CSV table of C-alpha atoms and ligand atoms in Angstrom, one decimal:
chain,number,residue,atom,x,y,z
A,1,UNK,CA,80.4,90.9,127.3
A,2,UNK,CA,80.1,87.6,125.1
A,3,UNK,CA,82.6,85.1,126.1
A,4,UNK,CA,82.6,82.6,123.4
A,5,UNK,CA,82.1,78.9,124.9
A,6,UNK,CA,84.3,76.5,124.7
A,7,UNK,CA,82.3,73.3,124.7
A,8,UNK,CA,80.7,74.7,121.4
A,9,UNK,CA,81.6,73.9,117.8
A,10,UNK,CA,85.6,74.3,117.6
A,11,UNK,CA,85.2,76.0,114.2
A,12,UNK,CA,82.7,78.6,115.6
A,13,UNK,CA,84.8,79.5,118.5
A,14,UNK,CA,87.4,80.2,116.6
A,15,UNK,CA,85.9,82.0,114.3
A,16,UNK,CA,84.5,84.2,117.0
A,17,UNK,CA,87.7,84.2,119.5
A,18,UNK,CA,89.0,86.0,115.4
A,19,UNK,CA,86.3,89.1,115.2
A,20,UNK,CA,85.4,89.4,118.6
A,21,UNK,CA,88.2,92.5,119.1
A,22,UNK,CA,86.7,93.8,116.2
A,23,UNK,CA,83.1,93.5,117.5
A,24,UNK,CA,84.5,95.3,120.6
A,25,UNK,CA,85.6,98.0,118.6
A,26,UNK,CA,83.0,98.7,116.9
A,27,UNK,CA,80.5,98.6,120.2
A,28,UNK,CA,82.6,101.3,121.5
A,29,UNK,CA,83.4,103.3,118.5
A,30,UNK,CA,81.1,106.7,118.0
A,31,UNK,CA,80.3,107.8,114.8
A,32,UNK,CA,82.2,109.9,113.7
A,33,UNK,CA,79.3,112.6,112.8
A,34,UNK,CA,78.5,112.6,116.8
A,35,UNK,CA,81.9,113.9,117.3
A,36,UNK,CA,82.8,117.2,118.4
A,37,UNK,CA,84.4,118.8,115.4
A,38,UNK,CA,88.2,120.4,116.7
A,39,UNK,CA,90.4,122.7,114.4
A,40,UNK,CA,93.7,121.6,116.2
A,41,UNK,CA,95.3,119.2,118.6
A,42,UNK,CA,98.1,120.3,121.4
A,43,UNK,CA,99.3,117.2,122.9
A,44,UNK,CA,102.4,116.8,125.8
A,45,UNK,CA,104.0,113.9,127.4
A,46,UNK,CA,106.4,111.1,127.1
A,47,UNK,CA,107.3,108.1,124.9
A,48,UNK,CA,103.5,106.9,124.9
A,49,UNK,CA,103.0,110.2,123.3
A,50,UNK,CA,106.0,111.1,121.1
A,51,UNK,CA,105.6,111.3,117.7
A,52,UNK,CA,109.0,112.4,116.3
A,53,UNK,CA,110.7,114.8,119.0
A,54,UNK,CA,113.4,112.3,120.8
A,55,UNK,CA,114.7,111.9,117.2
A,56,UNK,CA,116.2,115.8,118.4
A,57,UNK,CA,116.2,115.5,121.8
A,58,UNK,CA,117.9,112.4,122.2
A,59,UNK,CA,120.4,112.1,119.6
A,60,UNK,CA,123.0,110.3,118.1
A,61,UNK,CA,121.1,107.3,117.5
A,62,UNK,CA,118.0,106.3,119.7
A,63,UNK,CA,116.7,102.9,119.1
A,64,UNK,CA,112.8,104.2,117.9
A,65,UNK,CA,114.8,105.7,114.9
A,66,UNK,CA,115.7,102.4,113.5
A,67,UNK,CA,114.2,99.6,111.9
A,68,UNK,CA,111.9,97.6,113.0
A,69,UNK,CA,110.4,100.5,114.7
A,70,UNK,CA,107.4,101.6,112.0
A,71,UNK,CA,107.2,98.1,110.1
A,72,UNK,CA,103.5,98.1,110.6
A,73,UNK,CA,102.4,101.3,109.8
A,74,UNK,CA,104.6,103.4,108.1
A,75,UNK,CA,107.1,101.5,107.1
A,76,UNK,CA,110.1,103.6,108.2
A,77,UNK,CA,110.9,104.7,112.0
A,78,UNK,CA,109.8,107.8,112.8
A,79,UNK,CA,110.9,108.1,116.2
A,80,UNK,CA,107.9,106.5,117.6
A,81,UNK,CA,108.1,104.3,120.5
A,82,UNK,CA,106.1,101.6,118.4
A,83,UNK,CA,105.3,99.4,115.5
A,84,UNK,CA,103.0,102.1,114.1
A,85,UNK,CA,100.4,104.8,115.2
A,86,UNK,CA,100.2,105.4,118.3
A,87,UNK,CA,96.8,106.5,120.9
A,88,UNK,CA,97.3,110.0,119.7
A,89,UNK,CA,97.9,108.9,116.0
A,90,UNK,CA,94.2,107.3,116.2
A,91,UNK,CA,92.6,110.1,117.6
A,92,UNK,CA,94.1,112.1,114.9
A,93,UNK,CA,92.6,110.4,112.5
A,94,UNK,CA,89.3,109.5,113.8
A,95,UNK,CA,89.2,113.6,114.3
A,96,UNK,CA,90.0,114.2,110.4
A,97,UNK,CA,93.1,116.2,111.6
A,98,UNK,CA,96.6,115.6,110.6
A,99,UNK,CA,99.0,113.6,112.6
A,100,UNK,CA,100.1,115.8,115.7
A,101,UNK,CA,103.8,116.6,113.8
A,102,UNK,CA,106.2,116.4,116.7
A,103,UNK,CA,107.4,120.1,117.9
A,104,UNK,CA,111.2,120.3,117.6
A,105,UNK,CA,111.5,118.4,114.0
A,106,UNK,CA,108.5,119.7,112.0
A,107,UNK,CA,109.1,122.5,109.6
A,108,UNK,CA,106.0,123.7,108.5
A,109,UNK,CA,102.9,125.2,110.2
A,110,UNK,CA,101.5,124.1,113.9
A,111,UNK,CA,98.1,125.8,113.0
A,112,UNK,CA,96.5,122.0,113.3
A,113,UNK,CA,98.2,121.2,116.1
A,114,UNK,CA,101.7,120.7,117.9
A,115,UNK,CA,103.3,117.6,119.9
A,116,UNK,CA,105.8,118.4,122.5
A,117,UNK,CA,105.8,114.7,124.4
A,118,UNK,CA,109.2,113.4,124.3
A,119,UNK,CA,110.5,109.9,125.1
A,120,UNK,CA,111.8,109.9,128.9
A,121,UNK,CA,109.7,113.0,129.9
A,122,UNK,CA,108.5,114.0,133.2
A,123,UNK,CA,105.9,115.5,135.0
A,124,UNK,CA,108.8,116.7,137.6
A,125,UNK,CA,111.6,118.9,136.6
A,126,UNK,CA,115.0,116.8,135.9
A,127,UNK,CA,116.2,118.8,139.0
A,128,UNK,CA,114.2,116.4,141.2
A,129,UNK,CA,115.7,113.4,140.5
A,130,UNK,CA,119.6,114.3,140.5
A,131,UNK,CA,121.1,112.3,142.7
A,132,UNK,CA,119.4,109.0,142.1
A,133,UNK,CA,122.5,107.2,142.0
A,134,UNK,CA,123.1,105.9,138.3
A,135,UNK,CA,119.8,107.0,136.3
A,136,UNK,CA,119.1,110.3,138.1
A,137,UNK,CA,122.0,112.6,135.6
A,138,UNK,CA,119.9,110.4,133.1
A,139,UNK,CA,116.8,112.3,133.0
A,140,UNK,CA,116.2,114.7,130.3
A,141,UNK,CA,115.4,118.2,130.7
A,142,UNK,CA,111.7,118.0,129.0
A,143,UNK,CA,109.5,117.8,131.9
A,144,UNK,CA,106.1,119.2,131.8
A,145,UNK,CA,107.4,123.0,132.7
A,146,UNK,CA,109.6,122.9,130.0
A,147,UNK,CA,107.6,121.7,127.4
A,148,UNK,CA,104.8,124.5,128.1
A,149,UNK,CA,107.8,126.7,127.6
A,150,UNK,CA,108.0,125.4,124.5
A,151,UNK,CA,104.0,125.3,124.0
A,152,UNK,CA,104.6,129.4,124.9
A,153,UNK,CA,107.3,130.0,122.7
A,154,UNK,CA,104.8,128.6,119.8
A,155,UNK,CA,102.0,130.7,120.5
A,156,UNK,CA,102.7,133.7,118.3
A,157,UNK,CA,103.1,131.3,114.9
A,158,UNK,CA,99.4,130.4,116.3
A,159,UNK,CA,97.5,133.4,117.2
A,160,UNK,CA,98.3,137.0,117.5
A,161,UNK,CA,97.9,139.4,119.0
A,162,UNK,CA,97.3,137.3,121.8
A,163,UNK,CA,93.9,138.4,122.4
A,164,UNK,CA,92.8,136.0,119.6
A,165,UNK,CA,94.6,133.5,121.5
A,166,UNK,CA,91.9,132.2,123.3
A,167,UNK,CA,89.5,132.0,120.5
A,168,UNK,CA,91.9,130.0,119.1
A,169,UNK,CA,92.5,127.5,121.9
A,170,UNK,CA,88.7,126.9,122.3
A,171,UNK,CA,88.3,124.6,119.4
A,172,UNK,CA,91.5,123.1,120.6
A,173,UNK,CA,92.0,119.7,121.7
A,174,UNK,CA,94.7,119.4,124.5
A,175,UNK,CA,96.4,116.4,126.0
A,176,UNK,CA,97.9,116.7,129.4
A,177,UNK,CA,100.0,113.4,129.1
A,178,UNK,CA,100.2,110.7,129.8
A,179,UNK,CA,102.6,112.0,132.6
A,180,UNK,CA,104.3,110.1,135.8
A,181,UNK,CA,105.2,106.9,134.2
A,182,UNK,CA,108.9,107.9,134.6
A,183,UNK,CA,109.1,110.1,137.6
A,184,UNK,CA,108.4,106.4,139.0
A,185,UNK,CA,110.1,104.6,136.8
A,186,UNK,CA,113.6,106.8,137.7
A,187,UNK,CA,112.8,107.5,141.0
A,188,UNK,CA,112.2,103.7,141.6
A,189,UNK,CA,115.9,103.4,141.2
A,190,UNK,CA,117.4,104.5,145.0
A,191,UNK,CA,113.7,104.5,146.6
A,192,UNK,CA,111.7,102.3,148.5
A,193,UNK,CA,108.0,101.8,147.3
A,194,UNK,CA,106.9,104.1,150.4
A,195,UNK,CA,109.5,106.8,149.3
A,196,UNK,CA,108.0,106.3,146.1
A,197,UNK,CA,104.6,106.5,147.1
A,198,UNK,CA,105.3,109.6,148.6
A,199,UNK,CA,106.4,111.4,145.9
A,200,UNK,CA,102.6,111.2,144.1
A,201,UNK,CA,100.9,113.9,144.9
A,202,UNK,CA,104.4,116.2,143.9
A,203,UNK,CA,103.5,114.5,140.3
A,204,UNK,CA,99.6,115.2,140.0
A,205,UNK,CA,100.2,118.2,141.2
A,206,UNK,CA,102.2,119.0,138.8
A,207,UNK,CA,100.0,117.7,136.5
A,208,UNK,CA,97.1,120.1,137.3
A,209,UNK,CA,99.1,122.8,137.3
A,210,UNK,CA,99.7,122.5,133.7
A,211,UNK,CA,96.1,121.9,133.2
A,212,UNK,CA,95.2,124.9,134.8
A,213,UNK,CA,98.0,127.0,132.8
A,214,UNK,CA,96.3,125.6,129.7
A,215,UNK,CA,92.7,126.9,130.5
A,216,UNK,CA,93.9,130.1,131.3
A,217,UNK,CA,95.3,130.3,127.6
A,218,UNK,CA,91.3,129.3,126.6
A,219,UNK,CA,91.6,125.5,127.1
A,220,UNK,CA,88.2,123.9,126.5
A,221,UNK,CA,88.6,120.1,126.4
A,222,UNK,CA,91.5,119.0,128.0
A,223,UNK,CA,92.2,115.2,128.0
A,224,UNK,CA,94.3,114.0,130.8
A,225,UNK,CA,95.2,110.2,130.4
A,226,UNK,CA,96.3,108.6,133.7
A,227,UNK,CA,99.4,106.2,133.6
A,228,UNK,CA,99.4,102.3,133.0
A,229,UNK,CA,100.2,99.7,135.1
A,230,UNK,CA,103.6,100.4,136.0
A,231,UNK,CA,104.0,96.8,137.4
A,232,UNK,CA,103.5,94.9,134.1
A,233,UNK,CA,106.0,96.6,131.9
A,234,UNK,CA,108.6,94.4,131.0
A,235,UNK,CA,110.8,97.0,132.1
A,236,UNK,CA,109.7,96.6,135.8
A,237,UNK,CA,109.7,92.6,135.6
A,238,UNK,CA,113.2,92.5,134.4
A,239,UNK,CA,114.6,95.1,136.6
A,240,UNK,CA,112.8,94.2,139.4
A,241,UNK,CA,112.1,89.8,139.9
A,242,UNK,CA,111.2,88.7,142.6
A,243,UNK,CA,111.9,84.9,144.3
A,244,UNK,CA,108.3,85.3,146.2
A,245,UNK,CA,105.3,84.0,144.3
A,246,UNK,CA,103.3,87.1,146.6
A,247,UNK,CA,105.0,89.1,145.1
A,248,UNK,CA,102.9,88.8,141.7
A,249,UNK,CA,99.5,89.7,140.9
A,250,UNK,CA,98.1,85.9,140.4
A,251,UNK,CA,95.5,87.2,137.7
A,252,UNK,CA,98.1,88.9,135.4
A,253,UNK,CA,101.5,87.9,136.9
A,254,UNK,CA,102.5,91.7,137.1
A,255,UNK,CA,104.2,93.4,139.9
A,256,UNK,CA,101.8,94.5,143.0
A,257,UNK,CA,103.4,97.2,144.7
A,258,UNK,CA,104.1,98.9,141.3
A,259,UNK,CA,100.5,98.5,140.4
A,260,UNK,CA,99.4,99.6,143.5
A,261,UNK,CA,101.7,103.2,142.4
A,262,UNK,CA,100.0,103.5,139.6
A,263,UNK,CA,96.7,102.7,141.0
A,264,UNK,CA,97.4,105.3,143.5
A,265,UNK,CA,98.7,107.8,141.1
A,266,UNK,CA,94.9,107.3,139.0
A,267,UNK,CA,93.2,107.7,141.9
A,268,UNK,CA,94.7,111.3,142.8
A,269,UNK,CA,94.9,112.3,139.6
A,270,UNK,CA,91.2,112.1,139.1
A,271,UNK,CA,90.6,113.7,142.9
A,272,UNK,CA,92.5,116.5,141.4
A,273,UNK,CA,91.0,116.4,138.0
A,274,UNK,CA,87.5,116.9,140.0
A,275,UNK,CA,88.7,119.9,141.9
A,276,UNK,CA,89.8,121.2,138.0
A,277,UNK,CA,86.2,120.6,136.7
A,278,UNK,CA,84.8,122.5,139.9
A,279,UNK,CA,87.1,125.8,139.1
A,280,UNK,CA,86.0,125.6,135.9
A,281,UNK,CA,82.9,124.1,135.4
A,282,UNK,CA,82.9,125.4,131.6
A,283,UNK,CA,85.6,123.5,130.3
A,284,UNK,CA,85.4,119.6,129.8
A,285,UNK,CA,88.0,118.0,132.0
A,286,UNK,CA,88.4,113.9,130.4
A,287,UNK,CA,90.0,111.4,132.8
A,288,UNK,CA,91.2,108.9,129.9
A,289,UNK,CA,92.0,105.6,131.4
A,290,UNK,CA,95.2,103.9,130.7
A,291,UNK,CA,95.4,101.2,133.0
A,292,UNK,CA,92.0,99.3,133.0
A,293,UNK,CA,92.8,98.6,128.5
A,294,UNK,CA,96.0,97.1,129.7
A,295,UNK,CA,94.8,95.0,132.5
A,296,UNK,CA,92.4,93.5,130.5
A,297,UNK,CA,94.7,92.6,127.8
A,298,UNK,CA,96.6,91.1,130.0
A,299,UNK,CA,94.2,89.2,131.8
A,300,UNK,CA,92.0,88.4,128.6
A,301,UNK,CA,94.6,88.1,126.1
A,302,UNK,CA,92.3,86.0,123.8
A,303,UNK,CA,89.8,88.2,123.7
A,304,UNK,CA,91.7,90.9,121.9
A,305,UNK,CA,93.6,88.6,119.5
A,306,UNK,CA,96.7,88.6,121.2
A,307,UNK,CA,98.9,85.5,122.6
A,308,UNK,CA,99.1,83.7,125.8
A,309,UNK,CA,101.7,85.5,127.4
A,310,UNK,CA,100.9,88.7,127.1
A,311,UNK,CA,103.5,90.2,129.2
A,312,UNK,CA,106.0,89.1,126.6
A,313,UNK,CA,107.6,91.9,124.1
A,314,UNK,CA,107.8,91.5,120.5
A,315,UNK,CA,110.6,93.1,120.0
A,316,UNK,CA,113.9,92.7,122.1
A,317,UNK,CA,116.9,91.0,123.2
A,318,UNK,CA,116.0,87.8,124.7
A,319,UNK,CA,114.9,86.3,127.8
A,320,UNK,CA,111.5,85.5,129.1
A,321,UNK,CA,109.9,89.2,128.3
A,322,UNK,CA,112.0,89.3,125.5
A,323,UNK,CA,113.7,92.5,127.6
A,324,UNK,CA,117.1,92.0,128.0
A,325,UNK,CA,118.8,94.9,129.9
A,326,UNK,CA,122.5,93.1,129.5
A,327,UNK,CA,121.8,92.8,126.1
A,328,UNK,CA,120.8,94.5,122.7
A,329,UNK,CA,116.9,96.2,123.0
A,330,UNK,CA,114.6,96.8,119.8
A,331,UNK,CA,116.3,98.5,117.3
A,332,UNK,CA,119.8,97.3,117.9
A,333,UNK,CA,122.2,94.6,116.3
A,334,UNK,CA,120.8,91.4,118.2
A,335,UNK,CA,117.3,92.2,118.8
A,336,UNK,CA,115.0,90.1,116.9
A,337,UNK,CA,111.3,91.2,116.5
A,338,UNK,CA,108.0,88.5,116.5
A,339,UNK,CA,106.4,88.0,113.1
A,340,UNK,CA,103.2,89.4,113.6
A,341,UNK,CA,103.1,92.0,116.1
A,342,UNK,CA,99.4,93.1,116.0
A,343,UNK,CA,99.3,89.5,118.3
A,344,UNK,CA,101.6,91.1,121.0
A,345,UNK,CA,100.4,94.1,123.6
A,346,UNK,CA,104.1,94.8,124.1
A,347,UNK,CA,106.3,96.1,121.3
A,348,UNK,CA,109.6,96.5,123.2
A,349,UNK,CA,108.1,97.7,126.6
A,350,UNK,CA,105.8,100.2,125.0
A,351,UNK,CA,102.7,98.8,123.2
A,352,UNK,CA,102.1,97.3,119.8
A,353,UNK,CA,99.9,99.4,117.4
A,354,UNK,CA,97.1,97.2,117.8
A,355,UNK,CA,96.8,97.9,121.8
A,356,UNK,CA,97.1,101.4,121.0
A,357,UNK,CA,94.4,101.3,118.7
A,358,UNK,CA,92.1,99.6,121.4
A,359,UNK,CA,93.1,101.9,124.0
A,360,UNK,CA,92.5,105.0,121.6
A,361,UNK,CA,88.8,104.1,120.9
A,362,UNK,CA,87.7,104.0,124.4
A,363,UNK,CA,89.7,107.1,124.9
A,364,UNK,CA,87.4,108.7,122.2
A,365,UNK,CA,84.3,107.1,123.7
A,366,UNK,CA,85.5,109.2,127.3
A,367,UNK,CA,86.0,112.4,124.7
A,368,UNK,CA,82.8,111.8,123.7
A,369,UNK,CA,81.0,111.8,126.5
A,370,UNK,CA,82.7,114.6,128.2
A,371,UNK,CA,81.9,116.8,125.4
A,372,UNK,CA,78.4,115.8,125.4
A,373,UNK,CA,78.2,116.1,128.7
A,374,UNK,CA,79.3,119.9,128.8
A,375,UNK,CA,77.0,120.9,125.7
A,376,UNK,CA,74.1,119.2,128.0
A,377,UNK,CA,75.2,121.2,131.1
A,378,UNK,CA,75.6,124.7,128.4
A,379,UNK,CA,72.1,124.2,127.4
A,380,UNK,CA,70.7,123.4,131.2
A,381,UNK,CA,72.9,126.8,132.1
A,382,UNK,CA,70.8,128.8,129.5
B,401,NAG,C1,112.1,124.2,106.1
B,401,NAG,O1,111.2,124.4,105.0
B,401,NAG,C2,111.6,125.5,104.2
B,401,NAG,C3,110.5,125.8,103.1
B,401,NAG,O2,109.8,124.6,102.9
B,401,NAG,C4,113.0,125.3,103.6
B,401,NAG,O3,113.4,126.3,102.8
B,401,NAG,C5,114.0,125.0,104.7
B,401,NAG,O4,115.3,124.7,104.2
B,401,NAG,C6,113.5,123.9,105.7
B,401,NAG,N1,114.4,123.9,106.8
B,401,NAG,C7,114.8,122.7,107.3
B,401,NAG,C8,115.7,122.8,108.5
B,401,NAG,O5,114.6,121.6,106.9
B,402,NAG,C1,116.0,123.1,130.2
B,402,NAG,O1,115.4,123.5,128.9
B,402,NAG,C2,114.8,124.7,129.0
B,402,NAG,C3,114.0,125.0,127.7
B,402,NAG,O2,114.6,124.4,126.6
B,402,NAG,C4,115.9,125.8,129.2
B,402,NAG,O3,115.4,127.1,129.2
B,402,NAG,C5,116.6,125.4,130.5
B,402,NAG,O4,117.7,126.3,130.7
B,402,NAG,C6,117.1,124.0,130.5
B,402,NAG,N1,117.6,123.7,131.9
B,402,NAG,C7,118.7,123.0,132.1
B,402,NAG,C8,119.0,122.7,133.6
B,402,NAG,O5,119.4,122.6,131.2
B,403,NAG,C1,120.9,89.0,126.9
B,403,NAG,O1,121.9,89.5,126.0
B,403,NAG,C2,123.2,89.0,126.3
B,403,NAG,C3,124.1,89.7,125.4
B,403,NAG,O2,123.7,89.6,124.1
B,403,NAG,C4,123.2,87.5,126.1
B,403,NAG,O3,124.5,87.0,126.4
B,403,NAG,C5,122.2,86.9,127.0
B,403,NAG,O4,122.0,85.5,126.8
B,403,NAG,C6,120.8,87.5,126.8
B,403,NAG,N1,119.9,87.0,127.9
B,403,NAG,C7,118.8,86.3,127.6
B,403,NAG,C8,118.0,85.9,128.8
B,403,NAG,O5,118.5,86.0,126.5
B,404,NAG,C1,80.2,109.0,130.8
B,404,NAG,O1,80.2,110.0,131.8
B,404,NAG,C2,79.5,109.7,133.0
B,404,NAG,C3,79.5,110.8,133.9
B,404,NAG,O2,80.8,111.3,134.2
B,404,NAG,C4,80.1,108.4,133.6
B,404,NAG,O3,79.3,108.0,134.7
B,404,NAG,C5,80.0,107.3,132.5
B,404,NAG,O4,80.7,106.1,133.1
B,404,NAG,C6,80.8,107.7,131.3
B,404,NAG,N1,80.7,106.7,130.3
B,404,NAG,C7,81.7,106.3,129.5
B,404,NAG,C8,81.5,105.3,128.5
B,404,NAG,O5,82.9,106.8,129.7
């Protein structure tokens, strides 16, 4: 990669320190006529996914329902955890499909596609987490299960009889998460970080399950998004400071043993994702990663356009993340929100738009190839 000098011309740097992120987009962005065309997108997950469905599920008034959330991109809230489109908004687009209307507050047809992520989702039933003292009657019933209920309870609107159902499916893109980001971020609440550790596999587990249940319905490409680093959220900095300078990653100034979760968490999600692709070594299993993007926006701030402290939101209540949990979050009376967000990879603990749309190219480019790769291993089968 290019790393503009410093000891050259100020006026050139600065010029290139300005398009470099677009240069790195457009390295990594396929053309569009190399993709694999898809009739439809199925998507499930949490707030890094949800596109409208909290605005039911969580009700009376959630914070991504009010201003300033949308001011970027569509100029209203629309339940999204964001300043605009999110990964899955991108993808859309760069597919030619419609954005993925959220299940439980479209009206109209699903035949292009259906989201059933909703904010505070997880991969483990709400049953699991019941007595964490304070946050466990906090978790919402919409964990993975219950959203391929929902996924099932759709299926006749799609195809039917249900013998077309696969047929259907198989020009189907499919997005198992992101999932895990809050089984650990409730169960970190009441747990030690080796209580915590321990409860990964349960989660990826999980997690293939779902991705098995969705091949058996005809399943073809099935992305499955690992989760970000869990110990650079503002979230986890605020909740959990610590006095000892060890404590923190020097590179990024995130939390270790968080990081080290979600590191482990990657790691057995793709063991599992392996055993997937050898079951079915006719469907295209994608591993889309969603912690390298972050760490190096984190650690390269400049290079991507954004500012020096890149662990800081731009929305929030005050304080040095701008995450105040004593006081008002994005969306409330208090908050205040940065002028220009696309310089910020935090929105209000979720990302900014313009790290979405980073992390949604390189998650096209892993599409990509793992498409290509199957058609090569179809024609090598012939
Ligand atoms: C859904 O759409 C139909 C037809 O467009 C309309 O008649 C109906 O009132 C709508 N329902 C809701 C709950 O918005
Ligand atoms: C959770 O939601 C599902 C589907 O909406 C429902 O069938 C189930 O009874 C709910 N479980 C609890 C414990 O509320
Ligand atoms: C957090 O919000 C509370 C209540 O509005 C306020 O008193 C406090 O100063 C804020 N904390 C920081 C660090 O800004
Ligand atoms: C493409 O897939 C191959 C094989 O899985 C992998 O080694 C390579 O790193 C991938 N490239 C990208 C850009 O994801």
């Amino acid at each position: 990669m290019f790393i503009p000098s410093i000891n050259s011309d100020t006026a050139t740097t600065m010029k290139l320190i300005c398009i470099l992120p677009v240069l790195l987009l457009a390295s990594v962005k396929p053309a569009i006529s190399s993709l694999r065309r898809y009739d439809s997108i199925f998507s499930f997950g949490d707030s890094f996914t949800d596109t409208g469905n909290d605005i039911v599920v969580i009700p009376p008034v959630i914070p991504a329902a009010q201003p300033p959330y949308g001011m970027t991109f569509f100029g209203r809230p629309t339940g999204r955890y964001s300043n605009g489109r999110l990964i899955i908004d991108f993808i859309a687009e760069e597919l030619e499909l419609p954005f993925v209307p959220p299940f439980l507050s479209h009206n109209g047809s699903f035949r292009q596609g259906a989201n059933f992520a909703v904010a505070g989702a997880t991969a483990l039933d709400a049953v699991f987490f019941r007595d964490i003292p304070d946050v466990g009657l906090l978790v919402p019933n919409t964990s993975t299960s219950v959203q391929l209920r929902w996924f099932e309870s759709l299926k006749p609107s799609l195809c039917s009889p249900a013998q077309e159902c696969p047929g259907f499916f198989h020009n189907s893109l499919f997005f198992v998460g992101e999932f895990g980001f809050n089984d650990y971020s409730f169960a970190v609440f009441g747990n030690t970080i080796p209580q915590l550790r321990s409860i990964v596999p349960d989660v990826v587990k999980t997690i293939s399950v779902a991705i098995e249940v969705l091949i058996k319905q005809g399943a073809m490409t099935v992305v499955v998004p690992g989760i970000p680093p869990l110990g650079c959220t503002p979230a986890s900095l605020v909740f959990f400071p610590s006095a000892d300078p060890a404590d923190y990653e020097p590179r990024t100034g995130c939390l270790k043993d968080l990081n080290e979760i979600a590191v482990h968490h990657n790691f057995l999600l793709q063991e599992s994702l392996e055993n997937v692709r050898r079951n079915h070594p006719s469907v295209a299993v994608v591993y889309a990663d969603f912690f390298t993007p972050v760490i190096e926006m984190v650690e390269s701030p400049h290079k991507f356009g954004l500012t020096r402290n890149a662990l800081r939101c731009c929305c929030g209540g005050g304080g040095k993340y701008n995450f105040n949990t004593s006081g008002p979050s994005c969306g409330m009376p208090g908050a205040t929100v940065c002028e220009d967000p696309s310089a910020y990879l935090f929105w209000d603990g979720h990302l900014t738009e313009e790290a979405y749309r980073y992390i949604a190219q390189d998650w096209l480019n892993s599409i990509h190839n793992g498409s290509n790769l199957m058609g090569l291993q179809r024609i090598a089968n012939i």
